[in-house]
Coordinates of N, CA and C in Angstrom, one line a residue:
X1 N 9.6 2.4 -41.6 CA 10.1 2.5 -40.2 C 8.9 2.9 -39.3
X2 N 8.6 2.5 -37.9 CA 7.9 2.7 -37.4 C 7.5 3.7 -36.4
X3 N 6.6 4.7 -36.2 CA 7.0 6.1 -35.5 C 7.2 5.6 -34.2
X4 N 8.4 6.7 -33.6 CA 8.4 6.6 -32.1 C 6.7 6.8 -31.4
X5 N 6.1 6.3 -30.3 CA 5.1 6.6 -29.6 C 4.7 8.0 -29.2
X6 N 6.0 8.3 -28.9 CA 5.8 10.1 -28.9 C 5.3 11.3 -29.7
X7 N 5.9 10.8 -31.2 CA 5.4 11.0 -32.3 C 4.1 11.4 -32.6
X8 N 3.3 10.2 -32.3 CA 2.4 9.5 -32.6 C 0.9 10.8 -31.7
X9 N 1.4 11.4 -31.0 CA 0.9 12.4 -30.2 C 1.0 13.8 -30.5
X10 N 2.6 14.3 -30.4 CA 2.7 15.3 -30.8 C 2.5 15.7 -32.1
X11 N 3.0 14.7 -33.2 CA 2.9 15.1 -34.1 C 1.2 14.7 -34.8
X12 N 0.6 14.1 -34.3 CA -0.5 13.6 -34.7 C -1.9 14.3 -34.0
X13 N -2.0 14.5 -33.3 CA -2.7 15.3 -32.2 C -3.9 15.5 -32.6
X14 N -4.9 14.5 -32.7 CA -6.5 14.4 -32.9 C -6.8 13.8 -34.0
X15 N -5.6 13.2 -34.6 CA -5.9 12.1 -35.9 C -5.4 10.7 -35.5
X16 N -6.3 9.7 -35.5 CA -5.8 8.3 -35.3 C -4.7 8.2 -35.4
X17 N -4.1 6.8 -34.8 CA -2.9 6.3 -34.6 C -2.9 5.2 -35.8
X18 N -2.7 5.8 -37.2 CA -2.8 4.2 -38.1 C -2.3 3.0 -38.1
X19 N -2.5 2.3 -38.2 CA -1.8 0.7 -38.8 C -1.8 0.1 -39.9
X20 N -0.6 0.1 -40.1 CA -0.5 0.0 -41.6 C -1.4 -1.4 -42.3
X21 N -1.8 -1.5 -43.2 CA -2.7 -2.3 -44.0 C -1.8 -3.1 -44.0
X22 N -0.7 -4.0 -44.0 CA 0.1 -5.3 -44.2 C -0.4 -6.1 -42.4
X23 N -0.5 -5.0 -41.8 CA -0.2 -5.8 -40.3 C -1.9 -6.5 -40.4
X24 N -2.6 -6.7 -41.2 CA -4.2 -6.9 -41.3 C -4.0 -8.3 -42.1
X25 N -2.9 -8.4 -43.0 CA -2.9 -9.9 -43.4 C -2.9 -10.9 -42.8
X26 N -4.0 -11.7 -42.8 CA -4.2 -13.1 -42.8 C -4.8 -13.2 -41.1
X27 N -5.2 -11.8 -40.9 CA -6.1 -11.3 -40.1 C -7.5 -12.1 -40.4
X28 N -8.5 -12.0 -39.3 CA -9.8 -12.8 -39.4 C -10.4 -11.3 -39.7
X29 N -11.8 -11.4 -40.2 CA -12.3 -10.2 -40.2 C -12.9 -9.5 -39.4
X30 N -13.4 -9.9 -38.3 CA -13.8 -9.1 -37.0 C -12.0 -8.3 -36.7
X31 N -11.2 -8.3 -36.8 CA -9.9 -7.9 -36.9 C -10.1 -6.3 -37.4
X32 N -10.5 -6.8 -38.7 CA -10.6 -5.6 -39.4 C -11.5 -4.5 -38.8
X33 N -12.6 -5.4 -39.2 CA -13.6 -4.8 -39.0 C -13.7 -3.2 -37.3
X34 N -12.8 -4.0 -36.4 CA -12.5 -3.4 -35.4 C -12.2 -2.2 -35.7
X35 N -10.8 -2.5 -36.2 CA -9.8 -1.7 -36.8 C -10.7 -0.3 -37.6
X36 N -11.4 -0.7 -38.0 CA -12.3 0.2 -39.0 C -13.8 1.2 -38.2
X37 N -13.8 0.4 -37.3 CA -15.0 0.8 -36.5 C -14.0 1.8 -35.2
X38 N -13.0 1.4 -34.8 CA -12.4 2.3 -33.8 C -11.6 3.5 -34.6
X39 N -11.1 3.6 -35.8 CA -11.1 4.7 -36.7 C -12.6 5.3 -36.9
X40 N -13.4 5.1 -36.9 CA -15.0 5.9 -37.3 C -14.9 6.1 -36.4
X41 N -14.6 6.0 -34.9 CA -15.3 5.8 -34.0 C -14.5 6.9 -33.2
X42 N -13.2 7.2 -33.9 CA -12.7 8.2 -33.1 C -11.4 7.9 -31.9
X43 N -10.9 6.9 -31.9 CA -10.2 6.0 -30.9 C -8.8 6.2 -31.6
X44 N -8.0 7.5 -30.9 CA -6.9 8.0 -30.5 C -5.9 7.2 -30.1
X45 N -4.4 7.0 -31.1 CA -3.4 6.4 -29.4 C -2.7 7.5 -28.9
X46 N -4.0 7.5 -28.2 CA -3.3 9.6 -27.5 C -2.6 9.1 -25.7
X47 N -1.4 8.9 -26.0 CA -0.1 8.5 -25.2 C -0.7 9.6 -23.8
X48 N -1.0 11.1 -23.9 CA -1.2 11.7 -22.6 C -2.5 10.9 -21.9
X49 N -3.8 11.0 -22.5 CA -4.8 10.4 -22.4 C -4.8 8.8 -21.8
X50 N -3.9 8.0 -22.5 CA -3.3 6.8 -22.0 C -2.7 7.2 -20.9
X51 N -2.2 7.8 -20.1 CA -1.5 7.7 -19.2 C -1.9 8.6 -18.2
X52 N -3.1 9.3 -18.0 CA -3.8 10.2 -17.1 C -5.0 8.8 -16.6
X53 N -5.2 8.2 -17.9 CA -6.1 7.0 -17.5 C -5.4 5.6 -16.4
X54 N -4.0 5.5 -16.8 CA -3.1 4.7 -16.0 C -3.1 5.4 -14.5
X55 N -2.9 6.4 -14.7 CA -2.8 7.0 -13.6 C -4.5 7.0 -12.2
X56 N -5.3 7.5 -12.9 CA -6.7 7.3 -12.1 C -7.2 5.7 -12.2
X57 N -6.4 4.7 -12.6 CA -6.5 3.4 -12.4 C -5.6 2.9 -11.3
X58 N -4.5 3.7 -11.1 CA -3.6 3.8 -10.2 C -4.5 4.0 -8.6
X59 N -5.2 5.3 -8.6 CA -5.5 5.9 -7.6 C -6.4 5.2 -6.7
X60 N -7.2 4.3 -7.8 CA -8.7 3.9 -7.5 C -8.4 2.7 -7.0
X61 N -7.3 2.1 -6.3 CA -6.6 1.2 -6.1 C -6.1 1.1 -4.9
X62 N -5.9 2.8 -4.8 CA -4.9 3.4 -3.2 C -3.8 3.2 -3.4
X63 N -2.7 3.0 -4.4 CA -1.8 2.6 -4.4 C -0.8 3.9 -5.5
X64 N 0.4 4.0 -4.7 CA 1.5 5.2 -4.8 C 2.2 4.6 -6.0
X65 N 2.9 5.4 -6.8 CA 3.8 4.8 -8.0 C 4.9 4.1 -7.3
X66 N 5.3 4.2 -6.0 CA 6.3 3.5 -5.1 C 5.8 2.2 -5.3
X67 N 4.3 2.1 -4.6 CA 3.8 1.0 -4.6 C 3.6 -0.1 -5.6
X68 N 3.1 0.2 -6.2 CA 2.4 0.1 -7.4 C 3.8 -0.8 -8.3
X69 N 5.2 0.0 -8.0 CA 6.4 -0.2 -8.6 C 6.6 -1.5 -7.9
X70 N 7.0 -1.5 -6.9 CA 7.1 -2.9 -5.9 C 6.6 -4.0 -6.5
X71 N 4.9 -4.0 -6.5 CA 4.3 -4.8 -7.3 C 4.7 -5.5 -8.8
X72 N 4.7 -4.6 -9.5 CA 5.5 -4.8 -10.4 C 7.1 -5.3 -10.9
X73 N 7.4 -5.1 -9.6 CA 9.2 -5.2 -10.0 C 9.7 -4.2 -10.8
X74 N 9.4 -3.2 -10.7 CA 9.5 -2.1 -11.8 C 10.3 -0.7 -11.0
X75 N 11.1 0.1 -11.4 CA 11.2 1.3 -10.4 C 10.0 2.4 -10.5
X76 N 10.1 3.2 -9.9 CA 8.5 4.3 -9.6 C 8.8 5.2 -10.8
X77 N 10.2 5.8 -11.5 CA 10.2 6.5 -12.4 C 9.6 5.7 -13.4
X78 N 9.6 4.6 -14.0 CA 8.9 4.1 -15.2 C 7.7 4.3 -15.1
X79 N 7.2 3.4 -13.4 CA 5.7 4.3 -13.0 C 5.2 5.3 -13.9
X80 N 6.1 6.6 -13.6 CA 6.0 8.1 -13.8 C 5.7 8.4 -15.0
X81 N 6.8 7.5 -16.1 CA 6.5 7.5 -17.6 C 5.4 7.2 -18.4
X82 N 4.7 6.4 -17.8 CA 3.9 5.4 -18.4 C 2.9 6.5 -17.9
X83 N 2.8 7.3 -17.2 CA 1.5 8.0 -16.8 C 1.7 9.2 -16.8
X84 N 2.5 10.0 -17.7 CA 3.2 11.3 -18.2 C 2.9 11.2 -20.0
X85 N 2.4 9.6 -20.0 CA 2.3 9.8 -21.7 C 3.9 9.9 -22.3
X86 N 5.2 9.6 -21.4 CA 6.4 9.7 -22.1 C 6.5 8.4 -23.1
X87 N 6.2 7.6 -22.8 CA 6.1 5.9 -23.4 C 5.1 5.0 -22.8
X88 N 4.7 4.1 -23.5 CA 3.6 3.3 -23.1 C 4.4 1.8 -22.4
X89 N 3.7 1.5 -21.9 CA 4.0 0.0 -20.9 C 4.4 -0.6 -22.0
X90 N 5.3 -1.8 -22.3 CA 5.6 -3.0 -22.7 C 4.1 -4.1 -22.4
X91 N 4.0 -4.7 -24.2 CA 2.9 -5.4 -23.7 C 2.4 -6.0 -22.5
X92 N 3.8 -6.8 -22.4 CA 3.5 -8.0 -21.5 C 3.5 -7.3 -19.9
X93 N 3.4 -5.8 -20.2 CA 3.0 -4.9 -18.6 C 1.2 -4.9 -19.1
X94 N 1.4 -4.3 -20.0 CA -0.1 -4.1 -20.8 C -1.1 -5.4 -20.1
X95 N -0.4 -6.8 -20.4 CA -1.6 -7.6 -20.0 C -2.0 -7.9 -18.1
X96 N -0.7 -7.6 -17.9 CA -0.4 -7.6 -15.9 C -1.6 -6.4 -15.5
X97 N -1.4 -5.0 -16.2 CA -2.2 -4.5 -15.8 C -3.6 -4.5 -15.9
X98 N -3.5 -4.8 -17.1 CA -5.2 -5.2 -17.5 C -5.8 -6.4 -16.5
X99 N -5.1 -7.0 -15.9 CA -5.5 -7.8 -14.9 C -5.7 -7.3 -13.3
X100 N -4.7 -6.3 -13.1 CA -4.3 -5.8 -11.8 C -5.8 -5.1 -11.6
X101 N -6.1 -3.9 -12.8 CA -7.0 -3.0 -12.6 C -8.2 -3.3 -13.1
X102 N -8.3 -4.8 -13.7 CA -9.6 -5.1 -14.2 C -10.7 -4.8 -14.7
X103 N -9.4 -4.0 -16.0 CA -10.2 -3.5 -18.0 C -9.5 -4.4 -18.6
X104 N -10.2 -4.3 -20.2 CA -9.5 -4.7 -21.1 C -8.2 -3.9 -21.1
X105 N -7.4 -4.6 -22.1 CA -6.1 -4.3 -22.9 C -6.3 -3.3 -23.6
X106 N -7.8 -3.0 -24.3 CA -8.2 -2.1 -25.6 C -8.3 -0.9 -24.7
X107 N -8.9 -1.1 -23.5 CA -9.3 0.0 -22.5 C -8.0 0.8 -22.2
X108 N -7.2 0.0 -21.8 CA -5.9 0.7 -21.2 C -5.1 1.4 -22.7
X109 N -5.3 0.7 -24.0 CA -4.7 1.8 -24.8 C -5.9 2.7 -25.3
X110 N -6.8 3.0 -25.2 CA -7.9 4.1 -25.6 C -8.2 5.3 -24.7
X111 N -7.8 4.7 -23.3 CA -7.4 5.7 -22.5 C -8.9 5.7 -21.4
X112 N -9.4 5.0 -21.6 CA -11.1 5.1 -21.0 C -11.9 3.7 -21.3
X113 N -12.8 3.6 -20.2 CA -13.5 2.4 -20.0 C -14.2 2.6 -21.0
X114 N -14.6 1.3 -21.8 CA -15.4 1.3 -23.2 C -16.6 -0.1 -22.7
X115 N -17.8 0.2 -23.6 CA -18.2 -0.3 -23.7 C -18.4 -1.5 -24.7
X116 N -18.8 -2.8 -24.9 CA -18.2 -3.9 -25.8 C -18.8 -3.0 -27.3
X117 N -20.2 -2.5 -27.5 CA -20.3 -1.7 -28.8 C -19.4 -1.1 -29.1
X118 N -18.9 -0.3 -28.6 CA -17.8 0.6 -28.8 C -16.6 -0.1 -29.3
X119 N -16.0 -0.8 -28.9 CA -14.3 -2.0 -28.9 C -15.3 -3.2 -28.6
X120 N -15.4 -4.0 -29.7 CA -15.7 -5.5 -29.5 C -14.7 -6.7 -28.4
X121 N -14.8 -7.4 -27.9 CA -13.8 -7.6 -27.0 C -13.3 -8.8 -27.9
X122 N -13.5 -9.2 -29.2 CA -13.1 -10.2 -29.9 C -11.9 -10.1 -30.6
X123 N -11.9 -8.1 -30.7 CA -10.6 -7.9 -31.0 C -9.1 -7.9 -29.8
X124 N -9.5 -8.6 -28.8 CA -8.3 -8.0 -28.1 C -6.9 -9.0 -28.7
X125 N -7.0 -9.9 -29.1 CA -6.6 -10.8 -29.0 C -5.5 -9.9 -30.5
X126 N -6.1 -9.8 -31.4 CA -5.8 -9.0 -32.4 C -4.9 -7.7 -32.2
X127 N -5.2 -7.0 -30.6 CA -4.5 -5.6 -30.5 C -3.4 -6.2 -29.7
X128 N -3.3 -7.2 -29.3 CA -1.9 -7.6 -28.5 C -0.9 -7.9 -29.3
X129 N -1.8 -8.3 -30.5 CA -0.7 -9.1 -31.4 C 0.1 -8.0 -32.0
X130 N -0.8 -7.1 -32.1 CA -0.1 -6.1 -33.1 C 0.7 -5.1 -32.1
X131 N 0.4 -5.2 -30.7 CA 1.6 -4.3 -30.3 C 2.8 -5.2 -30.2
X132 N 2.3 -6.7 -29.8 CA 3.6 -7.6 -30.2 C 4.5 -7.4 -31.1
X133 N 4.4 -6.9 -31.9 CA 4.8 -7.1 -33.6 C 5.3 -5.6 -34.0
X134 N 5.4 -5.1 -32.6 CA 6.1 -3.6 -32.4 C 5.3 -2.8 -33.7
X135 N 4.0 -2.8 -33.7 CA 3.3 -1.3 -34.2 C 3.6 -0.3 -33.5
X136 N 3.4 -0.8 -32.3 CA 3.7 0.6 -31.0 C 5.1 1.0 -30.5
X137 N 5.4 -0.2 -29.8 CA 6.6 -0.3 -29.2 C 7.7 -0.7 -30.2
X138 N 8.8 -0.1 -30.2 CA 9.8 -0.3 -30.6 C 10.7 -1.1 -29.7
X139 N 11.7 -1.4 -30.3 CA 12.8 -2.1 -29.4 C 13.7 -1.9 -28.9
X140 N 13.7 -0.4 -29.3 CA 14.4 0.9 -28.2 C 14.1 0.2 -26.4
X141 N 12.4 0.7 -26.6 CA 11.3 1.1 -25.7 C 11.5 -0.3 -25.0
X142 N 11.6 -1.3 -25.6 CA 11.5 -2.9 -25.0 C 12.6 -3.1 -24.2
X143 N 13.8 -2.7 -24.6 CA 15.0 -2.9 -24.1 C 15.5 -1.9 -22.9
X144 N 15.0 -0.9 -23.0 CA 14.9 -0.2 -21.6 C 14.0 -0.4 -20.7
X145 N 12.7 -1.1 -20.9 CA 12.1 -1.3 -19.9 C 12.6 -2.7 -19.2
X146 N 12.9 -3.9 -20.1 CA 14.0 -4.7 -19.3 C 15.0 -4.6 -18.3
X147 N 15.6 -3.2 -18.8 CA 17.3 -2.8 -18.4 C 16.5 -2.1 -16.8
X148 N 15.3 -1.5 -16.7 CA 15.1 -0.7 -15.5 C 14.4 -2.1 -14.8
X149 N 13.9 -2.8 -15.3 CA 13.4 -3.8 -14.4 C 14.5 -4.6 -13.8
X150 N 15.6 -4.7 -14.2 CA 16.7 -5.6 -13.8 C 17.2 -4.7 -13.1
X151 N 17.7 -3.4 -13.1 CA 17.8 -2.7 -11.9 C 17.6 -2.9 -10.6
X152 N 16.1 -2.5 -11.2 CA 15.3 -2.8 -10.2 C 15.3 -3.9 -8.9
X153 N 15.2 -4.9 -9.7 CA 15.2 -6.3 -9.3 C 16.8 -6.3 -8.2
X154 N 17.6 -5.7 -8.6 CA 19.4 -6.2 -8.5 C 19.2 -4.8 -7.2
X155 N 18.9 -3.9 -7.1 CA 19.6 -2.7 -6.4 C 19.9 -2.6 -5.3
X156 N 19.5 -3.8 -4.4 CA 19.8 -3.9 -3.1 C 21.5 -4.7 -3.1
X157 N 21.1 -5.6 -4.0 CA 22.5 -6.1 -4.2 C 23.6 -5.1 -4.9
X158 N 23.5 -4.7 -5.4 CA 24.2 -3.3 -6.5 C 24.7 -2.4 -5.1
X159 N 23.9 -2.2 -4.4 CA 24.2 -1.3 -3.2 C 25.3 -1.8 -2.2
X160 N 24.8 -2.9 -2.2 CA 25.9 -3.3 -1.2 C 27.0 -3.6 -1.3
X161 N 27.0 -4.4 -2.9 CA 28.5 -4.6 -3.1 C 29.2 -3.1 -3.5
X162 N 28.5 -2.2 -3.6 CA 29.6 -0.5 -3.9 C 29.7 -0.3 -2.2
X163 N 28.7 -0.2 -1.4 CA 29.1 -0.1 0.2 C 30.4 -1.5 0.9
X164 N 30.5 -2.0 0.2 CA 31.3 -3.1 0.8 C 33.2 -2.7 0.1
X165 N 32.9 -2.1 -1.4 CA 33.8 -2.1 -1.8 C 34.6 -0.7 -1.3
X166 N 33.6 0.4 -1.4 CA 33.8 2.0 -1.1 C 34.6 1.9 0.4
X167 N 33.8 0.7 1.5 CA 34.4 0.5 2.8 C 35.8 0.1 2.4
X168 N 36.0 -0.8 1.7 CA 37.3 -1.3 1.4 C 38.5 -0.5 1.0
X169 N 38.2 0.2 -0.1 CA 39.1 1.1 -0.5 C 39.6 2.9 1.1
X170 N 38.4 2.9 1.5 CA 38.7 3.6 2.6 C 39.7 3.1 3.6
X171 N 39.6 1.8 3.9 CA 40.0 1.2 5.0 C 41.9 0.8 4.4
X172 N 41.6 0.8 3.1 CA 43.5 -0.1 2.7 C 43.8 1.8 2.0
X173 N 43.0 2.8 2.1 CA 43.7 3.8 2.4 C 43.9 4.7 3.4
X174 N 43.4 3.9 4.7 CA 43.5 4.7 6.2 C 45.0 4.0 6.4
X175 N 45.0 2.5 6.0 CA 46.0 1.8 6.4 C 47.4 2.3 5.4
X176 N 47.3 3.1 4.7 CA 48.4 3.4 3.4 C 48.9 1.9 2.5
X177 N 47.7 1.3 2.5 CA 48.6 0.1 1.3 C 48.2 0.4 -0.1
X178 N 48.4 1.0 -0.7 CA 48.1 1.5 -2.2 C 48.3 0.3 -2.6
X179 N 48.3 -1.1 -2.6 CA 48.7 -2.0 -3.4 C 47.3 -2.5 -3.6
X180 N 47.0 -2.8 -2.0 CA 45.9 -3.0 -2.2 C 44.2 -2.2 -2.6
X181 N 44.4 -0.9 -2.4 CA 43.9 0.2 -2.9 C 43.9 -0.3 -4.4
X182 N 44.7 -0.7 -5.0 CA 44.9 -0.7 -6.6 C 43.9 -2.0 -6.8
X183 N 44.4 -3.0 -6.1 CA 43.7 -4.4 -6.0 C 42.1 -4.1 -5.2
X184 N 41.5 -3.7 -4.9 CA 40.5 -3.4 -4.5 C 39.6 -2.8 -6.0
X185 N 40.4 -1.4 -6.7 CA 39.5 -0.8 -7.9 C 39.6 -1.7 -9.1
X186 N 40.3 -2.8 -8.8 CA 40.3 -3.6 -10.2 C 39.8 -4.6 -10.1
X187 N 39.5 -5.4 -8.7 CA 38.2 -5.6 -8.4 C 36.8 -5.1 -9.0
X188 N 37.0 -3.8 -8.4 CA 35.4 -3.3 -8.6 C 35.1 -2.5 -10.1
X189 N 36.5 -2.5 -11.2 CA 35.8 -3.0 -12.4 C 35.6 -4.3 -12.8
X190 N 36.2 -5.6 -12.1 CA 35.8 -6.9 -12.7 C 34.2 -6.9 -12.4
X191 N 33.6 -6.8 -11.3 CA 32.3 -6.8 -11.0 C 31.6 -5.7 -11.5
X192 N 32.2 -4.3 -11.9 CA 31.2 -3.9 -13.2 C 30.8 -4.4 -14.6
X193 N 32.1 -4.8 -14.9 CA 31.7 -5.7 -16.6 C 30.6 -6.8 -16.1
X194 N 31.0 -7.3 -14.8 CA 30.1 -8.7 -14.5 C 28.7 -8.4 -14.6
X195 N 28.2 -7.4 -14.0 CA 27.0 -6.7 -13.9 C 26.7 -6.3 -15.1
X196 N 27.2 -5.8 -15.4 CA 26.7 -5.3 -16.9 C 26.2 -6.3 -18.0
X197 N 27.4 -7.5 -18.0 CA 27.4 -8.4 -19.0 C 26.2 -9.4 -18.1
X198 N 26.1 -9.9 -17.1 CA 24.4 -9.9 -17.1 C 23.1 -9.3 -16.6
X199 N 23.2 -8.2 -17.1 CA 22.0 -7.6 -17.3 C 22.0 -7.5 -18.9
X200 N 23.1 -7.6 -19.5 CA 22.8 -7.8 -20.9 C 21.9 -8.8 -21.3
X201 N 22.5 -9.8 -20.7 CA 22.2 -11.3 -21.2 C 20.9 -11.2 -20.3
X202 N 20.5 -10.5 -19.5 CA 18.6 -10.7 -19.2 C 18.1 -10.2 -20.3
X203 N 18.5 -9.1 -20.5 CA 17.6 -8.2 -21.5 C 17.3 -9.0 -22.4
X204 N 18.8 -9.4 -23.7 CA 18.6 -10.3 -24.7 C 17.9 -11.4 -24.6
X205 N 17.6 -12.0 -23.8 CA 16.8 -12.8 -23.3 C 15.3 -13.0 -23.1
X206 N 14.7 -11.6 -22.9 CA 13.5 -11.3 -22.8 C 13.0 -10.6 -24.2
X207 N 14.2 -10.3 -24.8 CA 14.2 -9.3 -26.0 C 13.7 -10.4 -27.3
X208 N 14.8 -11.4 -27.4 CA 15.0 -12.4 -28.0 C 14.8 -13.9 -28.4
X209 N 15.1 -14.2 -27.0 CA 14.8 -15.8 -27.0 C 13.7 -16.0 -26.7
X210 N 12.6 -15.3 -26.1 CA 11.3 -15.7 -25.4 C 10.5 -14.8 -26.6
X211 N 10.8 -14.6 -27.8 CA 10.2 -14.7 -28.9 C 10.4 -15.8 -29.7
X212 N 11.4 -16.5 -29.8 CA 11.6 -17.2 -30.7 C 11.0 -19.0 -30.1
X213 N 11.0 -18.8 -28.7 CA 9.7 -20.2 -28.0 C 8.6 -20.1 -28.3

């Protein structure tokens, strides 16, 4: 089983983040070799450290976790997480940002600008794979970061249709029609399963099928 990311801090706290020896098969050897050189070398997955670094990559940019969220499609609390060291970005934020703030990928999980001696840049290709492959991220962690991005994405719409319906049920009870009062809340659970049942089907989607293409 693979440790929560949190774990991986508190309970580990100044001892590398290991990878298990299976995830190294049929690996090339500059792979290894990485792998072996950022263990000597001292190269922590220290989640606070990752995310104090997220954070002054943030700043050096001028850009607010509001902002920054926008950009992303993301809400500002996940912002907040990712830079609290509560959980680490989903890869496929991992490579957006590594582009946005222009470091490596190795950079953004080490917590600090490295130099190629230090982290070869031959391995990146090797550290994506393996957060791919949930060394890091679980699929807890994958599935809620979907579920808050689809939020995200929907909230103006989510808003309106509760302001359109809340108007409604006020209005067919200023008028005393309880019938329609009744017909109005049965309504607005058809369109919560609706909502729900696709945001599911994004999630599983991003979870599932766009692994298996």
């Amino acid at each position: 089983m693979i440790a929560h990311p949190a774990s991986l801090v508190k309970g580990n706290r100044g001892n590398p983040c290991i990878f298990p020896d299976s995830l190294f098969m049929g690996w090339t050897c500059p792979a290894r070799k990485w792998y072996d050189e950022a263990i000597k070398g001292g190269i922590h997955m220290d989640m606070i450290k990752m995310g104090a670094f997220l954070q002054e990559l943030r700043k050096e940019q001028g850009l607010t976790q509001e902002q920054l969220g926008e950009k992303l499609h993301i809400s500002s609390k996940t912002i907040s997480r990712w830079e609290t060291g509560t959980y680490m970005p989903p890869v496929e934020m991992l490579q957006v940002l590594s582009d946005l703030y222009a470091v490596s990928m190795n950079e953004l999980v080490a917590g600090e600008r490295l130099t190629p001696e230090t982290l070869p840049q031959a391995a990146e290709k090797n550290l994506a794979a393996a957060l791919q492959n949930n060394t890091v991220f679980q699929l807890f962690e994958r599935k809620k970061y979907w579920q808050e991005k689809w939020l995200a994405d929907h909230r103006r719409t989510i808003a309106l249709l509760v302001g359109i319906l809340c108007g409604s049920i006020l209005l067919s009870i200023s008028i005393r029609r309880t019938d329609l009062t009744f017909a109005i809340a049965l309504v607005s659970m058809g369109l919560a399963v609706f909502l729900r049942n696709r945001r599911d089907g994004y999630v599983e989607h991003h979870l599932y099928d766009e692994m298996l293409q």
